[in-house]
Tab-separated table of C-alpha atoms and ligand atoms in Angstrom:
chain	number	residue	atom	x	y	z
A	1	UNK	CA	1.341	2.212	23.262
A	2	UNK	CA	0.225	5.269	21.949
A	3	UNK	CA	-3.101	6.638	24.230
A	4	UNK	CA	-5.379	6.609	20.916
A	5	UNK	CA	-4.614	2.957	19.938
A	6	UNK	CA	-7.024	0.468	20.864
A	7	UNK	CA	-4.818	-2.148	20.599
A	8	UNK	CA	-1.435	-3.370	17.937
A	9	UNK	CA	-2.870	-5.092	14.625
A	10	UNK	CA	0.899	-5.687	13.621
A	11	UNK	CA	4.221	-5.756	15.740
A	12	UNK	CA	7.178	-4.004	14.688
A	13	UNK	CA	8.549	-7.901	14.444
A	14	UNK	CA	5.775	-8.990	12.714
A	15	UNK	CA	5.735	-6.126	10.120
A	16	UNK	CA	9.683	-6.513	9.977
A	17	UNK	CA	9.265	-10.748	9.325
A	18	UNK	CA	6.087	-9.769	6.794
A	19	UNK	CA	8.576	-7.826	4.621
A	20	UNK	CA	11.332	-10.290	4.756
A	21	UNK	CA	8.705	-12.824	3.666
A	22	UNK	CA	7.606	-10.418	0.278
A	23	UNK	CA	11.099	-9.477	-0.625
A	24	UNK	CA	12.328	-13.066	-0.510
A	25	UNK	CA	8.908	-13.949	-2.916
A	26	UNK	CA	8.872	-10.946	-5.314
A	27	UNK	CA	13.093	-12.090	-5.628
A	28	UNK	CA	12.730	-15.573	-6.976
A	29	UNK	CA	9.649	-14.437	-8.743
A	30	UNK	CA	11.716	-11.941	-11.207
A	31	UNK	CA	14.805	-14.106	-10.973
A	32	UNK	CA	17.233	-11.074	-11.035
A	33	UNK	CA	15.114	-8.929	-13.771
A	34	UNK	CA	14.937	-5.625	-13.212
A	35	UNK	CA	11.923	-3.882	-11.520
A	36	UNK	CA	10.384	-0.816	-11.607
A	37	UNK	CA	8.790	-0.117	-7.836
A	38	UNK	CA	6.320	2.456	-7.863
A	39	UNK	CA	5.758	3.689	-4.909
A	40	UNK	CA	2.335	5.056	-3.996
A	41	UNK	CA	2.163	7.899	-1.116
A	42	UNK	CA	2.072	8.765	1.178
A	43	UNK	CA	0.842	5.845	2.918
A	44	UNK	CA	3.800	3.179	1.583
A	45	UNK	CA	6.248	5.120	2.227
A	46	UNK	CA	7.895	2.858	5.231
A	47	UNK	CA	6.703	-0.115	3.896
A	48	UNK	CA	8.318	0.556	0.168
A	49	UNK	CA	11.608	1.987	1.939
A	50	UNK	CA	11.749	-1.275	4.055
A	51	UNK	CA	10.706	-3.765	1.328
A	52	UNK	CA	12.686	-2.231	-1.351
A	53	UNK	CA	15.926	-2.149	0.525
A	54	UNK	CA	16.048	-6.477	0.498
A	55	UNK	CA	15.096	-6.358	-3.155
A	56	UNK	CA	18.107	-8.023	-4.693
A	57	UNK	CA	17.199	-7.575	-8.604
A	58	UNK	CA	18.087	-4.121	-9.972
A	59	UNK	CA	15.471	-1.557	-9.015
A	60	UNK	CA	13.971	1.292	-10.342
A	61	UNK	CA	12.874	3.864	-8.031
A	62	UNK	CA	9.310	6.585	-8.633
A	63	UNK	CA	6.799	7.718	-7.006
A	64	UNK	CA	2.562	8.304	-7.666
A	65	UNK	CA	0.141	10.040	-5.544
A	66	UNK	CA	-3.527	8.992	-6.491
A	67	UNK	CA	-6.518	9.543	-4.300
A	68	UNK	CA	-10.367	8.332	-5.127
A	69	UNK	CA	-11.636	9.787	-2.289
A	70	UNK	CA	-11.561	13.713	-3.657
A	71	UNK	CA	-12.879	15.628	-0.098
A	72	UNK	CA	-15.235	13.199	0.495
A	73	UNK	CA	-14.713	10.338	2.826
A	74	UNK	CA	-16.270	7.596	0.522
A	75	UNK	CA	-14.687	6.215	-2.355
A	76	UNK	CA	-15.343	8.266	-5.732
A	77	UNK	CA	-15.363	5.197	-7.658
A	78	UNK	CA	-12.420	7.915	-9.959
A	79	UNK	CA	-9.412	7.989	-9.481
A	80	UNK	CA	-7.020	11.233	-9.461
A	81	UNK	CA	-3.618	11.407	-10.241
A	82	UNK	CA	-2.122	13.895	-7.617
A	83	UNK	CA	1.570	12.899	-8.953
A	84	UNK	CA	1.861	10.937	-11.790
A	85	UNK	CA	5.553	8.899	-12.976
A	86	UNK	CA	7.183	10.435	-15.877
A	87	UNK	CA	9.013	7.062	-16.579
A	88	UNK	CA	8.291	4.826	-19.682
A	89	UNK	CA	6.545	1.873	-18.598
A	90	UNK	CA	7.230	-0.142	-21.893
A	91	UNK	CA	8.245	-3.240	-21.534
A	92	UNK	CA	9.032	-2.903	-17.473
A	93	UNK	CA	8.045	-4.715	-14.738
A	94	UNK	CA	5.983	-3.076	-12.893
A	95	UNK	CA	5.551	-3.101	-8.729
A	96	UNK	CA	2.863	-1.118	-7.400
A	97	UNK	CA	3.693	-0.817	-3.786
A	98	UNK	CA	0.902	0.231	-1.855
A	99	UNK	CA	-0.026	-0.068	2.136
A	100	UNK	CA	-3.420	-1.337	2.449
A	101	UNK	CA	-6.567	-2.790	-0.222
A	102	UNK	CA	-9.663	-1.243	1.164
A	103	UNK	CA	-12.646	-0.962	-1.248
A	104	UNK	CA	-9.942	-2.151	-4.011
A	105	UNK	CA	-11.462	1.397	-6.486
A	106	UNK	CA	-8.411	2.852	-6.091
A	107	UNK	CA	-5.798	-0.166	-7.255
A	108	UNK	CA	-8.098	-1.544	-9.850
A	109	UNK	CA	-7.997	1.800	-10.913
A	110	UNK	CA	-4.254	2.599	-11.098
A	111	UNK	CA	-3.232	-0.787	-12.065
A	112	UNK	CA	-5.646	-0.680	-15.505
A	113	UNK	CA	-4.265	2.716	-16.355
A	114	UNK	CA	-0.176	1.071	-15.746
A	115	UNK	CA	-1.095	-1.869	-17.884
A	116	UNK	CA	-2.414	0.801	-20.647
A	117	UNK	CA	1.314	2.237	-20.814
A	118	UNK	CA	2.519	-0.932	-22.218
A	119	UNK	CA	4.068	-2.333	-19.653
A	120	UNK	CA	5.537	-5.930	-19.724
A	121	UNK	CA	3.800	-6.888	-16.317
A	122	UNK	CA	1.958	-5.213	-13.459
A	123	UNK	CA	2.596	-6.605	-10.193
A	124	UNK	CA	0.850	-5.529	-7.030
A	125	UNK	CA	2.137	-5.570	-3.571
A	126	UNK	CA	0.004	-4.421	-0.583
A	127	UNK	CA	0.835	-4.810	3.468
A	128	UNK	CA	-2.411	-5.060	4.349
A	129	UNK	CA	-5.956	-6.177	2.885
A	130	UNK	CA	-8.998	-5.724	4.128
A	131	UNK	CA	-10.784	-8.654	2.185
A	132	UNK	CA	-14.538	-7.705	3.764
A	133	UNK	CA	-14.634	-4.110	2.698
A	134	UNK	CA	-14.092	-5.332	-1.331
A	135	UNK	CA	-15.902	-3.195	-3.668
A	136	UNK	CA	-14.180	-4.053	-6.815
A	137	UNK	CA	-12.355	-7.201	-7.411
A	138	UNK	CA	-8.621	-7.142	-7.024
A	139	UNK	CA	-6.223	-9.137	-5.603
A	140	UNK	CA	-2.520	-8.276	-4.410
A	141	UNK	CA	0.002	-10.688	-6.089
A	142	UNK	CA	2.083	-10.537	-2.968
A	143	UNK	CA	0.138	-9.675	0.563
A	144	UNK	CA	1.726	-9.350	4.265
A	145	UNK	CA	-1.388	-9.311	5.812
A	146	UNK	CA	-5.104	-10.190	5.504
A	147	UNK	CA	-6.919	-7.710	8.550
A	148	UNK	CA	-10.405	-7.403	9.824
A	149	UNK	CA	-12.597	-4.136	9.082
A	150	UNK	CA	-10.968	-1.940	12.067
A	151	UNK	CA	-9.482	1.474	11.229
A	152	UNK	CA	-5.950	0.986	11.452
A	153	UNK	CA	-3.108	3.774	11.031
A	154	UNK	CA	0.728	3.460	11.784
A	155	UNK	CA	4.070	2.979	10.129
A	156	UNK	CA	2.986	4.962	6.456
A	157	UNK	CA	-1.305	4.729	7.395
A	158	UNK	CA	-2.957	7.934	8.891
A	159	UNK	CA	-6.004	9.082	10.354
A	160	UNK	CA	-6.337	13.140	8.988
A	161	UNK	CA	-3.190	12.943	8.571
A	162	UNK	CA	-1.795	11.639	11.896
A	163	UNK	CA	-0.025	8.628	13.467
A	164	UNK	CA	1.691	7.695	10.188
A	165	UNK	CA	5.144	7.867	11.884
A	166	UNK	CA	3.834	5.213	14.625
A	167	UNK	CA	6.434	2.147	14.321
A	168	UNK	CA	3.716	-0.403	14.526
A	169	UNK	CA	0.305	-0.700	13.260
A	170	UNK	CA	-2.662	-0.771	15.573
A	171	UNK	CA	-6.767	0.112	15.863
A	172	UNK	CA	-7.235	3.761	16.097
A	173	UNK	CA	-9.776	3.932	19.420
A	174	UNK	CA	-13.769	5.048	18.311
A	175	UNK	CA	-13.587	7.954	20.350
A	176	UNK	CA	-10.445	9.702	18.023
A	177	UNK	CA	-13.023	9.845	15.234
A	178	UNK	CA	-16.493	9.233	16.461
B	1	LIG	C1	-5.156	4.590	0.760
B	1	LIG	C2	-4.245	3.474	0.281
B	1	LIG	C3	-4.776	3.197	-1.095
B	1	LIG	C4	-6.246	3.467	-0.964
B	1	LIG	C5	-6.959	2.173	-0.730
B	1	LIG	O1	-4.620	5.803	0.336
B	1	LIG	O2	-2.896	3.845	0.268
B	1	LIG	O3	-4.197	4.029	-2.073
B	1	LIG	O4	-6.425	4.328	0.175
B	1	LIG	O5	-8.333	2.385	-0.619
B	1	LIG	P1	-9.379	1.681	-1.588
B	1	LIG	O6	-8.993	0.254	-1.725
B	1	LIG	O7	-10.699	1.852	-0.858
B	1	LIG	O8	-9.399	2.405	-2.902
B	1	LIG	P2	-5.168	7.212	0.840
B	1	LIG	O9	-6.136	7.765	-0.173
B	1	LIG	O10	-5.650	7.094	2.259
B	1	LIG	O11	-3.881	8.148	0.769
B	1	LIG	P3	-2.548	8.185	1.666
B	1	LIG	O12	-1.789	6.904	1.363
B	1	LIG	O13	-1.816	9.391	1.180
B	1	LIG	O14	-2.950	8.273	3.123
Protein backbone atom coordinates (compact mmCIF):
# COMPACT_ATOMS: atom_id res chain seq x y z
CA UNK A 1 0.00 0.00 0.00
CA UNK A 2 1.17 3.12 -1.10
CA UNK A 3 2.44 5.40 2.27
CA UNK A 4 -0.24 8.25 1.35
CA UNK A 5 -3.29 5.90 1.19
CA UNK A 6 -5.39 5.74 4.09
CA UNK A 7 -6.79 2.73 3.24
CA UNK A 8 -8.16 0.65 -0.48
CA UNK A 9 -11.83 1.89 -1.45
CA UNK A 10 -11.65 -0.72 -4.40
CA UNK A 11 -9.40 -3.91 -4.98
CA UNK A 12 -7.74 -4.52 -8.11
CA UNK A 13 -10.36 -7.73 -8.05
CA UNK A 14 -13.07 -5.77 -7.22
CA UNK A 15 -12.45 -3.03 -9.87
CA UNK A 16 -11.55 -5.98 -12.37
CA UNK A 17 -15.23 -7.97 -11.38
CA UNK A 18 -16.99 -4.18 -11.45
CA UNK A 19 -16.00 -3.93 -15.14
CA UNK A 20 -16.87 -7.39 -16.10
CA UNK A 21 -20.25 -6.65 -14.50
CA UNK A 22 -20.77 -3.13 -16.91
CA UNK A 23 -19.46 -4.67 -20.05
CA UNK A 24 -21.68 -7.73 -19.73
CA UNK A 25 -24.84 -4.93 -19.03
CA UNK A 26 -24.00 -2.19 -21.58
CA UNK A 27 -23.68 -5.71 -24.17
CA UNK A 28 -27.18 -7.03 -23.92
CA UNK A 29 -28.35 -3.51 -23.55
CA UNK A 30 -27.25 -2.51 -27.34
CA UNK A 31 -27.74 -6.06 -28.52
CA UNK A 32 -24.72 -5.92 -30.97
CA UNK A 33 -25.39 -2.10 -32.19
CA UNK A 34 -22.65 -0.20 -32.61
CA UNK A 35 -21.33 2.30 -29.97
CA UNK A 36 -19.59 5.26 -29.93
CA UNK A 37 -17.39 5.34 -26.40
CA UNK A 38 -16.28 8.63 -25.58
CA UNK A 39 -13.82 8.63 -23.45
CA UNK A 40 -13.37 11.50 -21.00
CA UNK A 41 -9.63 12.22 -19.63
CA UNK A 42 -7.68 11.92 -18.17
CA UNK A 43 -9.25 10.36 -15.31
CA UNK A 44 -11.06 7.20 -17.40
CA UNK A 45 -8.45 6.40 -19.04
CA UNK A 46 -7.87 2.73 -17.29
CA UNK A 47 -11.25 2.29 -16.65
CA UNK A 48 -12.39 3.00 -20.55
CA UNK A 49 -9.24 0.87 -21.77
CA UNK A 50 -10.40 -2.00 -19.42
CA UNK A 51 -14.18 -1.71 -20.01
CA UNK A 52 -13.95 -1.15 -23.63
CA UNK A 53 -11.76 -4.10 -24.36
CA UNK A 54 -14.97 -6.77 -23.24
CA UNK A 55 -17.31 -4.63 -25.29
CA UNK A 56 -18.48 -7.14 -27.84
CA UNK A 57 -20.71 -4.73 -30.19
CA UNK A 58 -18.63 -2.76 -32.72
CA UNK A 59 -17.00 0.25 -31.09
CA UNK A 60 -16.12 3.52 -31.90
CA UNK A 61 -13.21 4.95 -30.27
CA UNK A 62 -12.67 9.31 -29.20
CA UNK A 63 -11.69 11.12 -26.76
CA UNK A 64 -13.00 14.70 -24.70
CA UNK A 65 -11.25 16.62 -22.13
CA UNK A 66 -13.76 18.93 -20.18
CA UNK A 67 -13.04 20.52 -16.86
CA UNK A 68 -15.67 22.81 -14.66
CA UNK A 69 -13.34 23.48 -12.23
CA UNK A 70 -11.17 26.31 -14.37
CA UNK A 71 -8.10 27.01 -11.52
CA UNK A 72 -10.33 26.98 -8.91
CA UNK A 73 -10.95 24.00 -6.76
CA UNK A 74 -14.84 24.33 -6.64
CA UNK A 75 -17.03 23.50 -9.32
CA UNK A 76 -17.67 26.49 -11.91
CA UNK A 77 -21.09 25.40 -12.41
CA UNK A 78 -19.44 25.85 -16.71
CA UNK A 79 -18.14 23.61 -18.30
CA UNK A 80 -14.93 23.87 -20.72
CA UNK A 81 -14.16 21.89 -23.50
CA UNK A 82 -10.29 21.32 -23.27
CA UNK A 83 -10.63 18.65 -26.29
CA UNK A 84 -13.65 18.36 -27.96
CA UNK A 85 -14.67 15.00 -30.58
CA UNK A 86 -14.68 15.90 -34.14
CA UNK A 87 -17.02 12.86 -34.85
CA UNK A 88 -20.73 13.22 -35.99
CA UNK A 89 -22.87 12.25 -33.26
CA UNK A 90 -26.07 11.83 -35.49
CA UNK A 91 -27.85 9.12 -35.00
CA UNK A 92 -24.99 7.21 -32.68
CA UNK A 93 -25.07 5.76 -29.58
CA UNK A 94 -23.44 7.48 -27.41
CA UNK A 95 -21.18 6.17 -24.14
CA UNK A 96 -19.79 8.73 -22.04
CA UNK A 97 -17.20 6.94 -20.05
CA UNK A 98 -16.20 8.78 -17.19
CA UNK A 99 -14.40 7.72 -13.65
CA UNK A 100 -16.27 9.22 -10.91
CA UNK A 101 -19.92 11.58 -10.41
CA UNK A 102 -18.95 14.14 -7.88
CA UNK A 103 -21.10 17.33 -7.80
CA UNK A 104 -22.72 15.79 -11.16
CA UNK A 105 -22.00 19.93 -12.98
CA UNK A 106 -19.70 18.52 -15.05
CA UNK A 107 -21.79 15.32 -16.69
CA UNK A 108 -25.06 17.10 -16.70
CA UNK A 109 -23.15 19.45 -18.47
CA UNK A 110 -21.45 17.38 -21.21
CA UNK A 111 -24.22 15.00 -21.60
CA UNK A 112 -26.91 18.08 -22.56
CA UNK A 113 -24.42 19.48 -25.01
CA UNK A 114 -23.98 15.39 -26.71
CA UNK A 115 -27.71 15.09 -26.83
CA UNK A 116 -27.74 18.68 -28.73
CA UNK A 117 -25.57 16.99 -31.63
CA UNK A 118 -28.36 14.78 -32.51
CA UNK A 119 -27.42 11.87 -31.25
CA UNK A 120 -29.68 8.71 -31.22
CA UNK A 121 -28.98 8.04 -27.40
CA UNK A 122 -26.66 9.24 -24.65
CA UNK A 123 -25.60 6.70 -22.32
CA UNK A 124 -23.53 7.35 -19.24
CA UNK A 125 -21.14 5.09 -17.57
CA UNK A 126 -19.23 6.13 -14.39
CA UNK A 127 -16.90 3.76 -11.90
CA UNK A 128 -17.62 5.54 -9.13
CA UNK A 129 -20.45 7.92 -7.61
CA UNK A 130 -20.37 9.85 -4.91
CA UNK A 131 -24.26 10.09 -4.34
CA UNK A 132 -23.85 12.68 -1.09
CA UNK A 133 -21.81 15.32 -2.81
CA UNK A 134 -24.88 15.75 -5.70
CA UNK A 135 -25.22 19.21 -6.83
CA UNK A 136 -27.14 18.69 -9.94
CA UNK A 137 -29.25 15.75 -10.64
CA UNK A 138 -27.78 13.02 -12.76
CA UNK A 139 -27.68 9.60 -12.70
CA UNK A 140 -25.15 7.06 -14.44
CA UNK A 141 -27.11 4.49 -16.57
CA UNK A 142 -24.52 1.92 -15.69
CA UNK A 143 -22.45 2.44 -12.16
CA UNK A 144 -19.55 0.10 -10.61
CA UNK A 145 -19.62 1.71 -7.53
CA UNK A 146 -21.66 3.91 -5.14
CA UNK A 147 -18.62 5.50 -2.50
CA UNK A 148 -18.77 7.63 0.55
CA UNK A 149 -17.47 11.42 0.48
CA UNK A 150 -13.57 10.45 0.97
CA UNK A 151 -11.02 11.78 -1.54
CA UNK A 152 -10.12 8.92 -3.49
CA UNK A 153 -7.36 8.76 -6.39
CA UNK A 154 -5.92 5.60 -8.20
CA UNK A 155 -6.17 3.60 -11.38
CA UNK A 156 -7.17 6.96 -13.89
CA UNK A 157 -8.18 9.47 -10.42
CA UNK A 158 -5.44 11.98 -9.20
CA UNK A 159 -4.72 14.24 -6.54
CA UNK A 160 -2.58 17.44 -8.45
CA UNK A 161 -1.96 15.27 -10.70
CA UNK A 162 -0.55 12.23 -8.83
CA UNK A 163 -1.32 8.58 -7.98
CA UNK A 164 -3.37 8.08 -11.16
CA UNK A 165 -1.15 5.11 -12.19
CA UNK A 166 -1.96 3.38 -8.63
CA UNK A 167 -3.60 -0.17 -9.64
CA UNK A 168 -6.26 0.13 -7.04
CA UNK A 169 -8.32 2.83 -5.70
CA UNK A 170 -7.98 3.98 -2.13
CA UNK A 171 -8.47 7.27 0.44
CA UNK A 172 -5.76 9.70 -0.13
CA UNK A 173 -4.52 10.31 3.83
CA UNK A 174 -5.62 14.20 5.26
CA UNK A 175 -2.20 15.03 5.78
CA UNK A 176 -1.23 14.78 1.62
CA UNK A 177 -3.57 17.74 1.22
CA UNK A 178 -4.44 19.34 4.48
C1 LIG B 1 -13.37 14.64 -12.69
C2 LIG B 1 -14.19 13.52 -13.30
C3 LIG B 1 -15.37 14.25 -13.87
C4 LIG B 1 -15.56 15.39 -12.92
C5 LIG B 1 -16.62 15.03 -11.93
O1 LIG B 1 -12.54 15.16 -13.68
O2 LIG B 1 -13.49 12.80 -14.27
O3 LIG B 1 -15.13 14.72 -15.18
O4 LIG B 1 -14.31 15.60 -12.23
O5 LIG B 1 -16.84 16.08 -11.04
P1 LIG B 1 -18.27 16.76 -10.87
O6 LIG B 1 -19.29 15.68 -10.81
O7 LIG B 1 -18.14 17.51 -9.55
O8 LIG B 1 -18.50 17.71 -12.00
P2 LIG B 1 -11.37 16.19 -13.37
O9 LIG B 1 -11.85 17.59 -13.64
O10 LIG B 1 -10.79 15.91 -12.01
O11 LIG B 1 -10.29 15.88 -14.50
P3 LIG B 1 -9.32 14.62 -14.72
O12 LIG B 1 -10.21 13.44 -15.06
O13 LIG B 1 -8.46 15.02 -15.87
O14 LIG B 1 -8.53 14.40 -13.44
Amino acid sequence: MHKDIKYELMSKEEIAAAVSRLAAQINKDFANEPVLALVILKGSMFFAADLIRELTMPVTLDFMKVSSYGSSSSSSGKVQLQLDTMLDLTGQNVLIIEDIIDSGNTLYKLKTLLCERNAKCVKLCTLLDKPDRRETPITADYTGKLIPNEFVVGYGLDFAERYRNLPYIGVLDEKVYS
